[in-house]
PDB file of C-alpha atoms in Angstrom:
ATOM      1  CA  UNK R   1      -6.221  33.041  41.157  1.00 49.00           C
ATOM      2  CA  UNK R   2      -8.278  30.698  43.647  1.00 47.00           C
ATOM      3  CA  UNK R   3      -7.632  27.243  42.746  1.00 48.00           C
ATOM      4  CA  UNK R   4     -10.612  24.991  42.545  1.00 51.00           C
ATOM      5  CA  UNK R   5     -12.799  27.988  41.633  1.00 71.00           C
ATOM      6  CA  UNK R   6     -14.090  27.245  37.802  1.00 82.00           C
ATOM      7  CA  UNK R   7     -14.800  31.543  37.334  1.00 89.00           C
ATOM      8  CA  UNK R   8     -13.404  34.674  37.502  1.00 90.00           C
ATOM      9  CA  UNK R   9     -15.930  37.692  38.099  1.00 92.00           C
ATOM     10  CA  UNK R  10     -14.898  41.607  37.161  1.00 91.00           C
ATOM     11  CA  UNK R  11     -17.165  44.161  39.013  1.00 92.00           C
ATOM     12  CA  UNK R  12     -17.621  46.906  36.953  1.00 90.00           C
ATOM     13  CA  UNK R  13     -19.159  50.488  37.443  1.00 89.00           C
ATOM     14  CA  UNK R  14     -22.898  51.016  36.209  1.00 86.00           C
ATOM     15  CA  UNK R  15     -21.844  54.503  34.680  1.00 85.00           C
ATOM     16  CA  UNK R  16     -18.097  54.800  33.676  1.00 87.00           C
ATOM     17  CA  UNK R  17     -17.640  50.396  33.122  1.00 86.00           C
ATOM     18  CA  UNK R  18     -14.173  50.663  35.267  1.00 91.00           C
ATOM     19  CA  UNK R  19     -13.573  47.770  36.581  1.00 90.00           C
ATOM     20  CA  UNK R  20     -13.529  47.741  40.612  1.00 90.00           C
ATOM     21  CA  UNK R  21     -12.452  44.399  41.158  1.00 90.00           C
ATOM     22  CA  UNK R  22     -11.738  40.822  39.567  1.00 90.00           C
ATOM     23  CA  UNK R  23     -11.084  37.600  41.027  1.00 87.00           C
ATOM     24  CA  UNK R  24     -13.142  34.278  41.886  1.00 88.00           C
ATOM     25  CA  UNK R  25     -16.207  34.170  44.161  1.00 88.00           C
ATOM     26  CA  UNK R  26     -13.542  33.383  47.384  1.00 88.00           C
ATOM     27  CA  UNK R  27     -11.366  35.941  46.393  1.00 88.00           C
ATOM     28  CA  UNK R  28     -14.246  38.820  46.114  1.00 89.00           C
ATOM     29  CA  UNK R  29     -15.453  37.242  49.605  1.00 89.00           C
ATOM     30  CA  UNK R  30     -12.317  37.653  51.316  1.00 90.00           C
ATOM     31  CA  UNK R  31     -12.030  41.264  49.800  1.00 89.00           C
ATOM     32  CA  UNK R  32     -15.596  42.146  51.204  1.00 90.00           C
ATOM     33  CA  UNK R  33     -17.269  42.294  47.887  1.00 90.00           C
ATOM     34  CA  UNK R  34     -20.169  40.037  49.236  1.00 90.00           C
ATOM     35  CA  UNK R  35     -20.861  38.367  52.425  1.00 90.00           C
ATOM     36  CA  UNK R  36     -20.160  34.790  50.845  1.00 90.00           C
ATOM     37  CA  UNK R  37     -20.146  32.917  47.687  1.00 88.00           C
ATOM     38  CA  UNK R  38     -23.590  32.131  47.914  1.00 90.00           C
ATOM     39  CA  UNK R  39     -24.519  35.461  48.077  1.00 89.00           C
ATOM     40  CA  UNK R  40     -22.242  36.150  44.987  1.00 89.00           C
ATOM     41  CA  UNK R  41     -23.763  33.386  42.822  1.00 89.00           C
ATOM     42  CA  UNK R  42     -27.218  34.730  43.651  1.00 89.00           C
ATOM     43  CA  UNK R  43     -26.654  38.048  42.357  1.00 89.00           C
ATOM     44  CA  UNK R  44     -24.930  37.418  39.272  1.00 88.00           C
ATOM     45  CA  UNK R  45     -27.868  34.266  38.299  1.00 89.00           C
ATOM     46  CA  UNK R  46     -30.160  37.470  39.062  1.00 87.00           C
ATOM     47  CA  UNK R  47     -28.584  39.956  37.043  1.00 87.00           C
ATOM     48  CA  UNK R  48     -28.468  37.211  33.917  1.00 86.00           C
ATOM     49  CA  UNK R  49     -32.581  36.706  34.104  1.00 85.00           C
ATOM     50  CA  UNK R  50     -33.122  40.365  34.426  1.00 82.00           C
ATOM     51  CA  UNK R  51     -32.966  41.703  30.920  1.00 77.00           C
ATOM     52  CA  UNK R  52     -32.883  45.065  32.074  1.00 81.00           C
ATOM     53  CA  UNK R  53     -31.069  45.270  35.751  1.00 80.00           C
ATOM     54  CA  UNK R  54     -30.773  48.207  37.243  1.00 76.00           C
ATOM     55  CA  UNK R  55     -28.501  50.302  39.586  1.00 76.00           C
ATOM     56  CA  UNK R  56     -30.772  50.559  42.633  1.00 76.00           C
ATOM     57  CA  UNK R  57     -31.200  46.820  43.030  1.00 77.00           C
ATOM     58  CA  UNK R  58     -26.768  45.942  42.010  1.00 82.00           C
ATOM     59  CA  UNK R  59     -23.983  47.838  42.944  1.00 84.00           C
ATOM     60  CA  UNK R  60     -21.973  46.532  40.060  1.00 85.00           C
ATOM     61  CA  UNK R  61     -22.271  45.362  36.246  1.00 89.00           C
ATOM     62  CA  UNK R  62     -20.588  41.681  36.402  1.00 90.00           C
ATOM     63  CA  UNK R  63     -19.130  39.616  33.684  1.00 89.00           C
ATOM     64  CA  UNK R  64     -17.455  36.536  34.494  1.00 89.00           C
ATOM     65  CA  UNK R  65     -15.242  34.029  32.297  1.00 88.00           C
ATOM     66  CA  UNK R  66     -13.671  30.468  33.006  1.00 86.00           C
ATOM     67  CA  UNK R  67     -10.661  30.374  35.141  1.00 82.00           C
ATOM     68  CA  UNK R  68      -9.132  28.277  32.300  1.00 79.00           C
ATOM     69  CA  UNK R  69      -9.476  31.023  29.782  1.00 81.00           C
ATOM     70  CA  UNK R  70      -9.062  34.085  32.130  1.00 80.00           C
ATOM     71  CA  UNK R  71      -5.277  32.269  32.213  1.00 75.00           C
ATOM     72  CA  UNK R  72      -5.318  32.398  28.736  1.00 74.00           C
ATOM     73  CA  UNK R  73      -5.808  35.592  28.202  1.00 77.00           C
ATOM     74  CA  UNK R  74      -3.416  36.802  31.078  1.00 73.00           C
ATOM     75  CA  UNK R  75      -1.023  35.158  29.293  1.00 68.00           C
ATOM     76  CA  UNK R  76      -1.318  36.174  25.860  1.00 72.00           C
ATOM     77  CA  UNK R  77      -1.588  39.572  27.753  1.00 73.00           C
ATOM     78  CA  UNK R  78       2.087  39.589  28.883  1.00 66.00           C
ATOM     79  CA  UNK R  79       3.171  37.705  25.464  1.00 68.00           C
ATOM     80  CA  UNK R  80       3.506  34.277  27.026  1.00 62.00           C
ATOM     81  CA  UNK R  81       1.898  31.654  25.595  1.00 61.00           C
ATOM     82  CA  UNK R  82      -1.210  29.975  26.535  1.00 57.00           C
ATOM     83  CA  UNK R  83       1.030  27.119  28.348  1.00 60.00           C
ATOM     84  CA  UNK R  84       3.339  29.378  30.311  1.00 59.00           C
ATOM     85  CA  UNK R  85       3.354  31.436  33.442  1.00 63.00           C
ATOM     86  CA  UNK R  86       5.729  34.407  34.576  1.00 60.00           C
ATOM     87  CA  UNK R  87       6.945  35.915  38.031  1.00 65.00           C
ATOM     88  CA  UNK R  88       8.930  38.934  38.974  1.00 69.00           C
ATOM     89  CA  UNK R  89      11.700  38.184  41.207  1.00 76.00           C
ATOM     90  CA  UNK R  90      15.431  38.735  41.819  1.00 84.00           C
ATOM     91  CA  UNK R  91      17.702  37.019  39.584  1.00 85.00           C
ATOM     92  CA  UNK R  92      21.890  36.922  39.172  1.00 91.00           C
ATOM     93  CA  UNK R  93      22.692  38.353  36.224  1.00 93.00           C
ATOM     94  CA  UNK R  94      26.271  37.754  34.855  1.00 95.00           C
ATOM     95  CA  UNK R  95      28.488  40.007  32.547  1.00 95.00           C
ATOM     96  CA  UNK R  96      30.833  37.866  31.036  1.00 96.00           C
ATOM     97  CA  UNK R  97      34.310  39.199  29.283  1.00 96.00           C
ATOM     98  CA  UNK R  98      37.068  38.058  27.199  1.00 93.00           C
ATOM     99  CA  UNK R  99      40.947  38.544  27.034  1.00 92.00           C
ATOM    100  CA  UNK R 100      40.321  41.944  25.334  1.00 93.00           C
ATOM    101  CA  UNK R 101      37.884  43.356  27.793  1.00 92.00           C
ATOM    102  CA  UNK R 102      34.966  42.401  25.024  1.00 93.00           C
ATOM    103  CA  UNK R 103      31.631  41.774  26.586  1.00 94.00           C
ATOM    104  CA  UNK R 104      30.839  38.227  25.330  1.00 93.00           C
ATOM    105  CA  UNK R 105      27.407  37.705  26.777  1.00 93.00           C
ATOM    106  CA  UNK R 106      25.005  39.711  29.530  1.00 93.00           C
ATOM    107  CA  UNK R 107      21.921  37.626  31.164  1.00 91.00           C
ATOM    108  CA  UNK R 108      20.689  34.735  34.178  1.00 90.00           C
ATOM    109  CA  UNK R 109      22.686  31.460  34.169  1.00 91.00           C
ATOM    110  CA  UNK R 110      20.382  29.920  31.375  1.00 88.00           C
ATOM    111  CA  UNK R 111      20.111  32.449  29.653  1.00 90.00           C
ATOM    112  CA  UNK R 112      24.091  32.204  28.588  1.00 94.00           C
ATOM    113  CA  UNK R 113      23.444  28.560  28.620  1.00 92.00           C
ATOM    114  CA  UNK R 114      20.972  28.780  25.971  1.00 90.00           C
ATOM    115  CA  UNK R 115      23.766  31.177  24.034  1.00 90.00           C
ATOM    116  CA  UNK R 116      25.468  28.572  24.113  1.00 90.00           C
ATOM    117  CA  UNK R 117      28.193  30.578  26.104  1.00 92.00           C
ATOM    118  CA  UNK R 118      28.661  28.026  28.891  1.00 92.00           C
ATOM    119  CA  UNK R 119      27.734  24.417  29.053  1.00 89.00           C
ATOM    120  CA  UNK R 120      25.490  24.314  31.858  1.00 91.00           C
ATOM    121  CA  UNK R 121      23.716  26.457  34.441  1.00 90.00           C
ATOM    122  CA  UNK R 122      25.925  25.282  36.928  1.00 91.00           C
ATOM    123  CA  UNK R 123      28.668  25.901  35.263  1.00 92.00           C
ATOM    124  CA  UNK R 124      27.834  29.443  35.366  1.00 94.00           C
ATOM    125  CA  UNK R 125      27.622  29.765  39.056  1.00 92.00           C
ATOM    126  CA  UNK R 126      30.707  27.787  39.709  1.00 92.00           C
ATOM    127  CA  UNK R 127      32.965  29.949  37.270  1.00 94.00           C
ATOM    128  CA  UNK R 128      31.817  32.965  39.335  1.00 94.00           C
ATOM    129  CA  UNK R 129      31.986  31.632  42.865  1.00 91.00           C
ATOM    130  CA  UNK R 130      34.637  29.075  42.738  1.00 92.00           C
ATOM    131  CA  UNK R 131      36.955  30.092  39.771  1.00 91.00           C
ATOM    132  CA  UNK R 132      37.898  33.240  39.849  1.00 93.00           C
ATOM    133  CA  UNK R 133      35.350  34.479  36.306  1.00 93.00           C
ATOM    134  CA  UNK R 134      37.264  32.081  34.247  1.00 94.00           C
ATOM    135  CA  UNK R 135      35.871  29.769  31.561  1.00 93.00           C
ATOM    136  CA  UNK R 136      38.760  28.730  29.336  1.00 90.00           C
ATOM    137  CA  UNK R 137      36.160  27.003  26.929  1.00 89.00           C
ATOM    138  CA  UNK R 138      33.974  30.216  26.398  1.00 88.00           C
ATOM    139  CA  UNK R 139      36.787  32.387  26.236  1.00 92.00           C
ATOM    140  CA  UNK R 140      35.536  34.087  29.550  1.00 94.00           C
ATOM    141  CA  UNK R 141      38.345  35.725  31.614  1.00 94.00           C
ATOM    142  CA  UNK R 142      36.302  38.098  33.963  1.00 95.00           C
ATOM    143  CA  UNK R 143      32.736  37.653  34.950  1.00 96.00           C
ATOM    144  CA  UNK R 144      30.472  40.687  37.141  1.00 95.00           C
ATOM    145  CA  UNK R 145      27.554  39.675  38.798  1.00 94.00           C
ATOM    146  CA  UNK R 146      24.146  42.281  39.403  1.00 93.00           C
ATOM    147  CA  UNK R 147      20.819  41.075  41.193  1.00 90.00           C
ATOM    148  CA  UNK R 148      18.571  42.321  38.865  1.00 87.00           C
ATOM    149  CA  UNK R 149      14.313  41.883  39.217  1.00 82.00           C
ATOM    150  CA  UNK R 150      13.280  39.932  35.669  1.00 73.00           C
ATOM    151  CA  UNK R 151      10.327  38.610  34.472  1.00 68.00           C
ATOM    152  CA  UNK R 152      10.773  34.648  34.358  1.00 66.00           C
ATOM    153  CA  UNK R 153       8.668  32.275  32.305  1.00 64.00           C
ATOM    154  CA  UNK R 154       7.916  28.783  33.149  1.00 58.00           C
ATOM    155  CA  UNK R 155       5.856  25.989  31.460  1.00 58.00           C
ATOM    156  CA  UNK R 156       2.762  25.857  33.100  1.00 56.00           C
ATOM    157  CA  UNK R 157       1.034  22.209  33.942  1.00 55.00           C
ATOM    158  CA  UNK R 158      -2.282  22.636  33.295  1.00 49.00           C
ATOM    159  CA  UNK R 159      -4.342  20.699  36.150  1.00 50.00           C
ATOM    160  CA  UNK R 160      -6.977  19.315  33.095  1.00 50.00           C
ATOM    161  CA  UNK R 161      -4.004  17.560  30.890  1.00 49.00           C
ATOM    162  CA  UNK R 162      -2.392  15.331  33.674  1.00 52.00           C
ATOM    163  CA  UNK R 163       0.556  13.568  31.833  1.00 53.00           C
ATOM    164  CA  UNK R 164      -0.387   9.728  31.173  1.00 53.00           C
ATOM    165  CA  UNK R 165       1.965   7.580  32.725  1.00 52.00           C
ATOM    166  CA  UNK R 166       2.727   4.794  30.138  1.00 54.00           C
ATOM    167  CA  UNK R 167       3.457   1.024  31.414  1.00 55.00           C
ATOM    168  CA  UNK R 168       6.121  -0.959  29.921  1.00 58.00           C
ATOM    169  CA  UNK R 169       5.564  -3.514  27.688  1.00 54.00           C
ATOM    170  CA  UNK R 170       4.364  -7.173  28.671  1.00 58.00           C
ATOM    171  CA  UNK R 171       4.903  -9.359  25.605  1.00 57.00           C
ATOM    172  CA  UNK R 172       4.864  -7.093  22.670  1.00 56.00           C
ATOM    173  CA  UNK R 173       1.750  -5.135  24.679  1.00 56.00           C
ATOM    174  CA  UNK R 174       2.328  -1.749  25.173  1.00 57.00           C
ATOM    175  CA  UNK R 175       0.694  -0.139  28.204  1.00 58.00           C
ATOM    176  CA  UNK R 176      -0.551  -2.984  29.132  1.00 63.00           C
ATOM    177  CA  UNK R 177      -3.788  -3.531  32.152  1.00 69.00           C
ATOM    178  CA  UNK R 178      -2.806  -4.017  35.674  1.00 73.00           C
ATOM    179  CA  UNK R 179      -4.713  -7.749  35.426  1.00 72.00           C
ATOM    180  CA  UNK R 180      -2.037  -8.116  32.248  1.00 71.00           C
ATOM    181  CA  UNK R 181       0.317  -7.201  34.777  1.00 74.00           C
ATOM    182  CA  UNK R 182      -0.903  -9.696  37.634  1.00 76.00           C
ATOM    183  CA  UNK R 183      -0.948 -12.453  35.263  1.00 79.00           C
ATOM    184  CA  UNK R 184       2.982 -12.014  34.197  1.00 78.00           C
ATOM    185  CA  UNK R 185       4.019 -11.797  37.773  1.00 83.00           C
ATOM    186  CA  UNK R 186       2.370 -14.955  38.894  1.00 81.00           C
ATOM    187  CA  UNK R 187       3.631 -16.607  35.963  1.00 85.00           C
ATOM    188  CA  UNK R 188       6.802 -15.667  37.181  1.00 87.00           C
ATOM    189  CA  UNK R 189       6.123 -16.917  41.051  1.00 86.00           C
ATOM    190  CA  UNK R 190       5.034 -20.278  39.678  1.00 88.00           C
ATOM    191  CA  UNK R 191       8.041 -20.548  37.819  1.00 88.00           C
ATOM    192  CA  UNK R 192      10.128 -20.268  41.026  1.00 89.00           C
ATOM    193  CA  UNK R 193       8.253 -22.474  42.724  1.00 87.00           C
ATOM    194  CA  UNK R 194       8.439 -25.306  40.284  1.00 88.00           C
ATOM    195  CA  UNK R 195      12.401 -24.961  40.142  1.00 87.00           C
ATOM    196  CA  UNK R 196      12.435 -25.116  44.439  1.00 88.00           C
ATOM    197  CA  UNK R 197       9.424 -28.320  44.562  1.00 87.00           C
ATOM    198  CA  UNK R 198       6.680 -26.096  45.912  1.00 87.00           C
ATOM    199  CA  UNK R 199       3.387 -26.236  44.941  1.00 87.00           C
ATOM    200  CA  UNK R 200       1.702 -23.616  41.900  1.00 88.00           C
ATOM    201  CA  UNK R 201      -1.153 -21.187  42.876  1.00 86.00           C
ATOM    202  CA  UNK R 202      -3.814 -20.020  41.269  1.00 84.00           C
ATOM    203  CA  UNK R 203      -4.802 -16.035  40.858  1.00 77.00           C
ATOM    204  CA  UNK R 204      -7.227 -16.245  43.275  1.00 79.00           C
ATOM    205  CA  UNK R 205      -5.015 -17.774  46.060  1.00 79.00           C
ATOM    206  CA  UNK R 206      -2.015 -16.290  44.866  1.00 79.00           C
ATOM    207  CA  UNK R 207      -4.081 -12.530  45.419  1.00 81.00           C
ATOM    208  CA  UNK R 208      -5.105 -13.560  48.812  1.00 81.00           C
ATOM    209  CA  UNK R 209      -1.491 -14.209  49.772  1.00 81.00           C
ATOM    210  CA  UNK R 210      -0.536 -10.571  48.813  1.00 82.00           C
ATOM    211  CA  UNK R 211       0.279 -11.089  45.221  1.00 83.00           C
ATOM    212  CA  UNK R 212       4.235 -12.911  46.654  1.00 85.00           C
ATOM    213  CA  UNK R 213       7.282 -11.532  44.102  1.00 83.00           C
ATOM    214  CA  UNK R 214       9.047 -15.801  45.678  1.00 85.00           C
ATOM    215  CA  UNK R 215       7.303 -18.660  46.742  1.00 85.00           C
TER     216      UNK R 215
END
């Protein structure tokens, strides 16, 4: 979906209710749906006055939801959940085989990582390109290798929880202000500059000297 768009709109059908398209208002623009966004948000604050629209005035029922929980529900759609994404695209997948011939473990590089079958992703590729399909402490002695189209999940950042970068300490403070911060480093530079005979400064002149680390 558009990014920056806070809706998703589905088009329906007046008779049947099959959906004709869905997507946000640039996305319906660019697919000719309406002329331009303003347009779109027109008709659809129209059709939610009119208690009883009909199909001469709209070509299409609309019902729209927040991009936030249109992901959501995509998600939960394809079993993921409401933090993760998923993509098709072409992935190595290894067979991996002992001594006897056994097949020990079938799957992408972290996938027989999380088995627990080798110690690293890395590891993985390197046993296949580099040795030869050996892994003496998996008990692999032959490894195949298939490009194979998977579906892949990933955590998804959501662009409403950005992570909160923490500050260390200052003096038994945690996450302390940037002033808090100011205040330790001059006490530092006036520290150095007693030890070397120079002068102390205050904030004020200290901050219109560029905030100096030495005197």
């Amino acid at each position: 979906m558009q990014s920056g768009c806070r809706w998703v709109y589905t088009l329906m059908d007046w008779d049947t209710g099959e959906v004709v398209a869905k997507g946000t208002s640039v996305e319906l623009v660019e697919q000719g749906y309406f002329p331009d966004v303003n347009k779109l948000s027109s008709v659809w604050n129209n059709l939610e006055k009119c208690k009883n629209p009909s199909p001469k005035n709209y070509r299409w029922k609309m019902e729209r939801k927040s991009t936030k929980d249109d992901r959501v529900e995509r998600a939960r759609a394809e079993g993921l959940s409401a933090d993760e994404r998923a993509e098709t695209r072409m992935v190595r997948v290894y067979s991996c085989y002992g001594a006897d011939g056994t097949l020990l473990g079938k799957g992408t590089a972290a996938e027989l990582k999380e088995k627990g079958l080798f110690g690293s992703e890395g590891t993985v590729h390197e046993c296949y390109r580099k040795r030869g399909g050996v892994y003496k402490p998996g008990g692999v002695t032959r490894m195949e290798m298939e490009l194979c189209q998977k579906r892949i999940r990933h955590p998804m950042k959501l662009p409403d929880q950005p992570a909160k970068v923490k500050r260390k300490p200052i003096g038994g403070v945690i996450d302390p202000s940037a002033l808090a911060y100011d205040v330790h480093d001059l006490m530092i530079y006036n520290e150095k500059a007693r030890k070397i005979g120079k002068p102390e400064l205050t904030y004020g002149y200290w901050a219109e000297k560029g905030k100096p680390a030495t005197p």
